[in-house]
Structure formats: C-alpha cells, structure tokens
Short mmCIF file of C-alpha atoms in Angstrom, two decimals:
data_model
loop_
_atom_site.label_atom_id
_atom_site.label_comp_id
_atom_site.label_asym_id
_atom_site.label_seq_id
_atom_site.Cartn_x
_atom_site.Cartn_y
_atom_site.Cartn_z
CA MET A 184 -5.01 24.44 -7.96
CA GLU A 185 -6.18 20.87 -7.49
CA LYS A 186 -4.89 19.00 -4.46
CA LYS A 187 -1.91 16.76 -5.21
CA ILE A 188 -2.14 13.02 -4.55
CA ILE A 189 0.98 10.88 -4.12
CA PHE A 190 1.10 7.07 -4.27
CA LEU A 191 3.88 5.17 -2.47
CA GLY A 192 4.45 1.43 -2.41
CA ASP A 193 5.82 -1.61 -4.16
CA SER A 194 5.03 -3.26 -7.52
CA ILE A 195 1.28 -3.34 -6.80
CA THR A 196 1.41 0.46 -6.72
CA ALA A 197 4.06 0.88 -9.43
CA TRP A 198 2.19 -1.24 -11.96
CA ASN A 199 -1.22 0.34 -11.32
CA SER A 200 -1.64 2.01 -14.71
CA GLU A 201 -4.97 3.65 -13.81
CA LEU A 202 -3.34 5.91 -11.22
CA LYS A 203 -1.85 8.06 -13.99
CA ASN A 204 -5.41 9.03 -14.96
CA ILE A 205 -5.92 10.83 -11.65
CA GLU A 206 -5.33 14.53 -12.17
CA ASN A 207 -2.48 16.07 -10.21
CA SER A 208 -1.12 12.76 -8.95
CA GLU A 209 2.27 11.09 -8.95
CA ASN A 210 3.12 7.43 -8.52
CA PHE A 211 6.32 6.75 -6.57
CA GLY A 212 5.75 2.99 -6.35
CA VAL A 213 8.85 0.86 -6.97
CA PRO A 214 8.75 -2.90 -7.67
CA GLY A 215 10.42 -4.90 -4.91
CA PHE A 216 10.22 -2.16 -2.30
CA ILE A 217 9.90 -3.16 1.33
CA SER A 218 8.90 -0.78 4.11
CA ARG A 219 12.51 0.13 4.90
CA ASP A 220 12.99 1.25 1.28
CA ILE A 221 10.16 3.77 1.60
CA VAL A 222 11.71 5.09 4.82
CA TRP A 223 14.92 5.65 2.84
CA GLN A 224 13.00 7.07 -0.13
CA LEU A 225 11.42 9.70 2.12
CA GLN A 226 14.64 10.44 4.00
CA GLY A 227 16.48 11.01 0.72
CA ASP A 228 13.79 13.28 -0.72
CA ASP A 229 13.90 17.06 -0.54
CA GLU A 230 10.36 17.09 0.96
CA GLU A 231 8.97 19.05 -1.97
CA THR A 232 9.01 16.16 -4.43
CA ILE A 233 7.03 13.79 -2.24
CA SER A 234 4.48 16.14 -0.71
CA GLY A 235 0.94 17.29 -1.38
CA HIS A 236 -2.56 16.95 0.01
CA THR A 237 -3.09 13.17 0.09
CA ALA A 238 -0.61 10.31 0.42
CA CYS A 239 -1.77 6.80 -0.46
CA LEU A 240 0.52 4.12 0.93
CA MET A 241 0.49 0.38 0.26
CA VAL A 242 3.48 -1.57 1.53
CA GLY A 243 4.30 -4.65 3.59
CA VAL A 244 3.70 -7.71 1.45
CA ASN A 245 7.34 -7.93 0.34
CA ASP A 246 8.45 -7.59 3.97
CA ILE A 247 6.28 -10.60 4.90
CA MET A 248 7.46 -12.60 1.87
CA MET A 249 11.10 -11.89 2.81
CA GLY A 250 10.57 -13.08 6.39
CA ILE A 251 10.91 -9.65 8.00
CA SER A 252 9.09 -9.68 11.33
CA ILE A 253 5.68 -8.09 11.78
CA GLU A 254 7.17 -5.93 14.54
CA LYS A 255 9.98 -4.55 12.35
CA THR A 256 7.64 -3.98 9.41
CA LEU A 257 5.12 -2.22 11.64
CA SER A 258 7.89 -0.05 13.10
CA ASN A 259 8.98 0.98 9.59
CA ILE A 260 5.39 1.70 8.55
CA LYS A 261 4.87 3.87 11.64
CA GLU A 262 8.06 5.76 10.77
CA ILE A 263 6.81 6.28 7.20
CA ILE A 264 3.47 7.56 8.48
CA GLU A 265 5.15 9.99 10.89
CA MET A 266 7.20 11.41 8.00
CA LEU A 267 4.10 11.64 5.79
CA LYS A 268 2.14 13.49 8.49
CA LYS A 269 4.63 16.36 8.15
CA ARG A 270 4.02 16.59 4.39
CA PHE A 271 0.36 15.68 3.81
CA GLU A 272 -3.04 16.63 5.17
CA LYS A 273 -4.52 13.19 4.52
CA ILE A 274 -2.85 9.77 4.68
CA ILE A 275 -4.56 6.67 3.34
CA PHE A 276 -3.07 3.26 4.01
CA ILE A 277 -4.38 0.67 1.56
CA SER A 278 -4.47 -2.71 3.28
CA ILE A 279 -1.90 -5.31 2.34
CA LEU A 280 -3.48 -7.76 -0.07
CA PRO A 281 -3.45 -11.53 0.40
CA ILE A 282 -1.16 -13.79 -1.62
CA ASP A 283 -1.30 -17.51 -2.45
CA ASN A 284 0.27 -18.63 0.85
CA VAL A 285 -2.02 -19.27 3.84
CA ASN A 286 0.71 -18.92 6.49
CA MET A 287 1.99 -15.65 5.08
CA ASN A 288 -1.60 -14.41 4.83
CA LYS A 289 -1.98 -14.91 8.58
CA ASN A 290 0.96 -12.55 9.09
CA ILE A 291 -0.42 -10.13 6.52
CA GLN A 292 -3.72 -10.07 8.38
CA LYS A 293 -1.96 -9.48 11.74
CA LEU A 294 0.01 -6.64 10.20
CA ASN A 295 -3.16 -5.12 8.70
CA GLU A 296 -4.88 -5.28 12.10
CA ASN A 297 -1.99 -3.38 13.69
CA ILE A 298 -1.82 -0.78 10.92
CA LYS A 299 -5.56 -0.19 11.15
CA ASN A 300 -5.05 1.12 14.71
CA ILE A 301 -2.41 3.74 13.85
CA ASP A 302 -3.64 7.24 14.65
CA GLY A 303 -3.90 9.86 11.95
CA ILE A 304 -4.55 7.63 8.95
CA LYS A 305 -7.54 6.43 6.99
CA PHE A 306 -7.28 2.64 6.57
CA LEU A 307 -8.78 1.38 3.32
CA ASP A 308 -9.48 -2.27 4.07
CA VAL A 309 -9.74 -4.17 0.80
CA HIS A 310 -7.91 -7.34 1.93
CA ASN A 311 -11.01 -9.52 2.21
CA TYR A 312 -12.29 -8.54 -1.25
CA PHE A 313 -9.44 -10.58 -2.71
CA LEU A 314 -9.69 -13.72 -0.55
CA ASN A 315 -11.09 -17.06 -1.68
CA GLU A 316 -12.59 -19.77 0.51
CA HIS A 317 -9.09 -21.13 1.23
CA GLU A 318 -7.92 -17.82 2.79
CA MET A 319 -5.66 -17.10 -0.19
CA ILE A 320 -5.85 -14.55 -3.00
CA ASP A 321 -8.51 -15.65 -5.47
CA TYR A 322 -6.82 -16.50 -8.76
CA LYS A 323 -9.22 -14.31 -10.74
CA PHE A 324 -7.49 -11.30 -9.13
CA THR A 325 -3.85 -12.30 -9.67
CA THR A 326 -1.35 -13.12 -12.40
CA ASP A 327 1.07 -15.09 -10.23
CA GLY A 328 -0.29 -15.42 -6.69
CA ALA A 329 0.99 -12.02 -5.55
CA HIS A 330 0.61 -9.43 -8.33
CA LEU A 331 -2.76 -8.21 -9.52
CA SER A 332 -4.43 -9.05 -12.81
CA ASN A 333 -6.35 -6.40 -14.74
CA TYR A 334 -9.49 -7.52 -12.92
CA GLY A 335 -7.70 -7.28 -9.57
CA TYR A 336 -6.68 -3.71 -10.36
CA GLU A 337 -10.23 -2.92 -11.44
CA ILE A 338 -11.54 -3.98 -8.02
CA LEU A 339 -8.74 -2.21 -6.13
CA ASN A 340 -9.07 1.02 -8.09
CA LYS A 341 -12.83 1.15 -7.63
CA GLU A 342 -12.22 1.34 -3.87
CA ILE A 343 -9.27 3.75 -4.12
CA PHE A 344 -11.23 6.15 -6.34
CA LYS A 345 -14.10 6.18 -3.82
CA ILE A 346 -11.84 7.41 -1.02
CA ILE A 347 -9.53 9.90 -2.72
#
C-alpha cells in the first residue's frame, strides 16, 4: 500500500485543488484556521483519521493577521508537531507565505525562523519565492494580498511535489 500523506492548514491548504491529485492523500485544511484550531482538530480526532506516513503542515498566517503573538503561535505549532510525531514518520512544515503587509511580514519571517529550528521536521522554505522588492507578496502570486492565485499555487505545488 502506498504511504498516506495528510495536509493540515488554513485556506491556503484547503483551497489547493492540486493536492487531491496526489494518490493516497487527504486534505484537512480549513479556511480561517489558526494554529490553536489545528491543536483542537488533532485533540478531537480518533488518531486514525489524521495519521499516515507524511504530514504536511502550513499554518500561522491567520494567527499573525489576528494579532496573536509569535510566542503563542510558536507554542501552538510546537504542540501540533509533537502530536504529529506520534502519528507520522515524516513531518513537513511549509513556510508561512508573505502577505501584502510589510509589518506583518516581519513577524511572519520571525515565526518562520523559529519554526525552521524545531527538531524532527523538514522545513520547506518557500517564503522568499513569493516576495517582491517591497518585502510583500508579489501580486502575480495572489488574488487578494493573502490568498494564492493559480500561478501562486503552481509555484507552491512545484516545491511541495519535489519534497513529498
């Protein structure tokens, strides 16, 4: 049997239509989710539904946009990763993408730097692929300054498919 891949995250994950083309995968992304929601999602699961070989996680941008501290968001992400380590052989954290707000992007970058150093994960750093010269998401990759356009998903998926 092929190894099962699970995707967890917010609307960026939920609306990634190409993920359904990956054999033996399931997308548990939910629009609007913050890191705490994924903690609850995993706590409320029977551990068989959200389990497999590889977990791909992308979360944190909504936390930053809602003003949740980097420290609290990082704590939640570490808790998520600890839960995932019990269910998956491989955990991939896909870096938080930039948005169209320079100040928030500074916090996103700080959070990414902290996540990158968490033991037991593979960090897929795609953040800078999406930046323009003004340190914001380049408008060719986005529909509204936060969500990805088809071209944005094309770039993201190319990198995801290389690593899974």
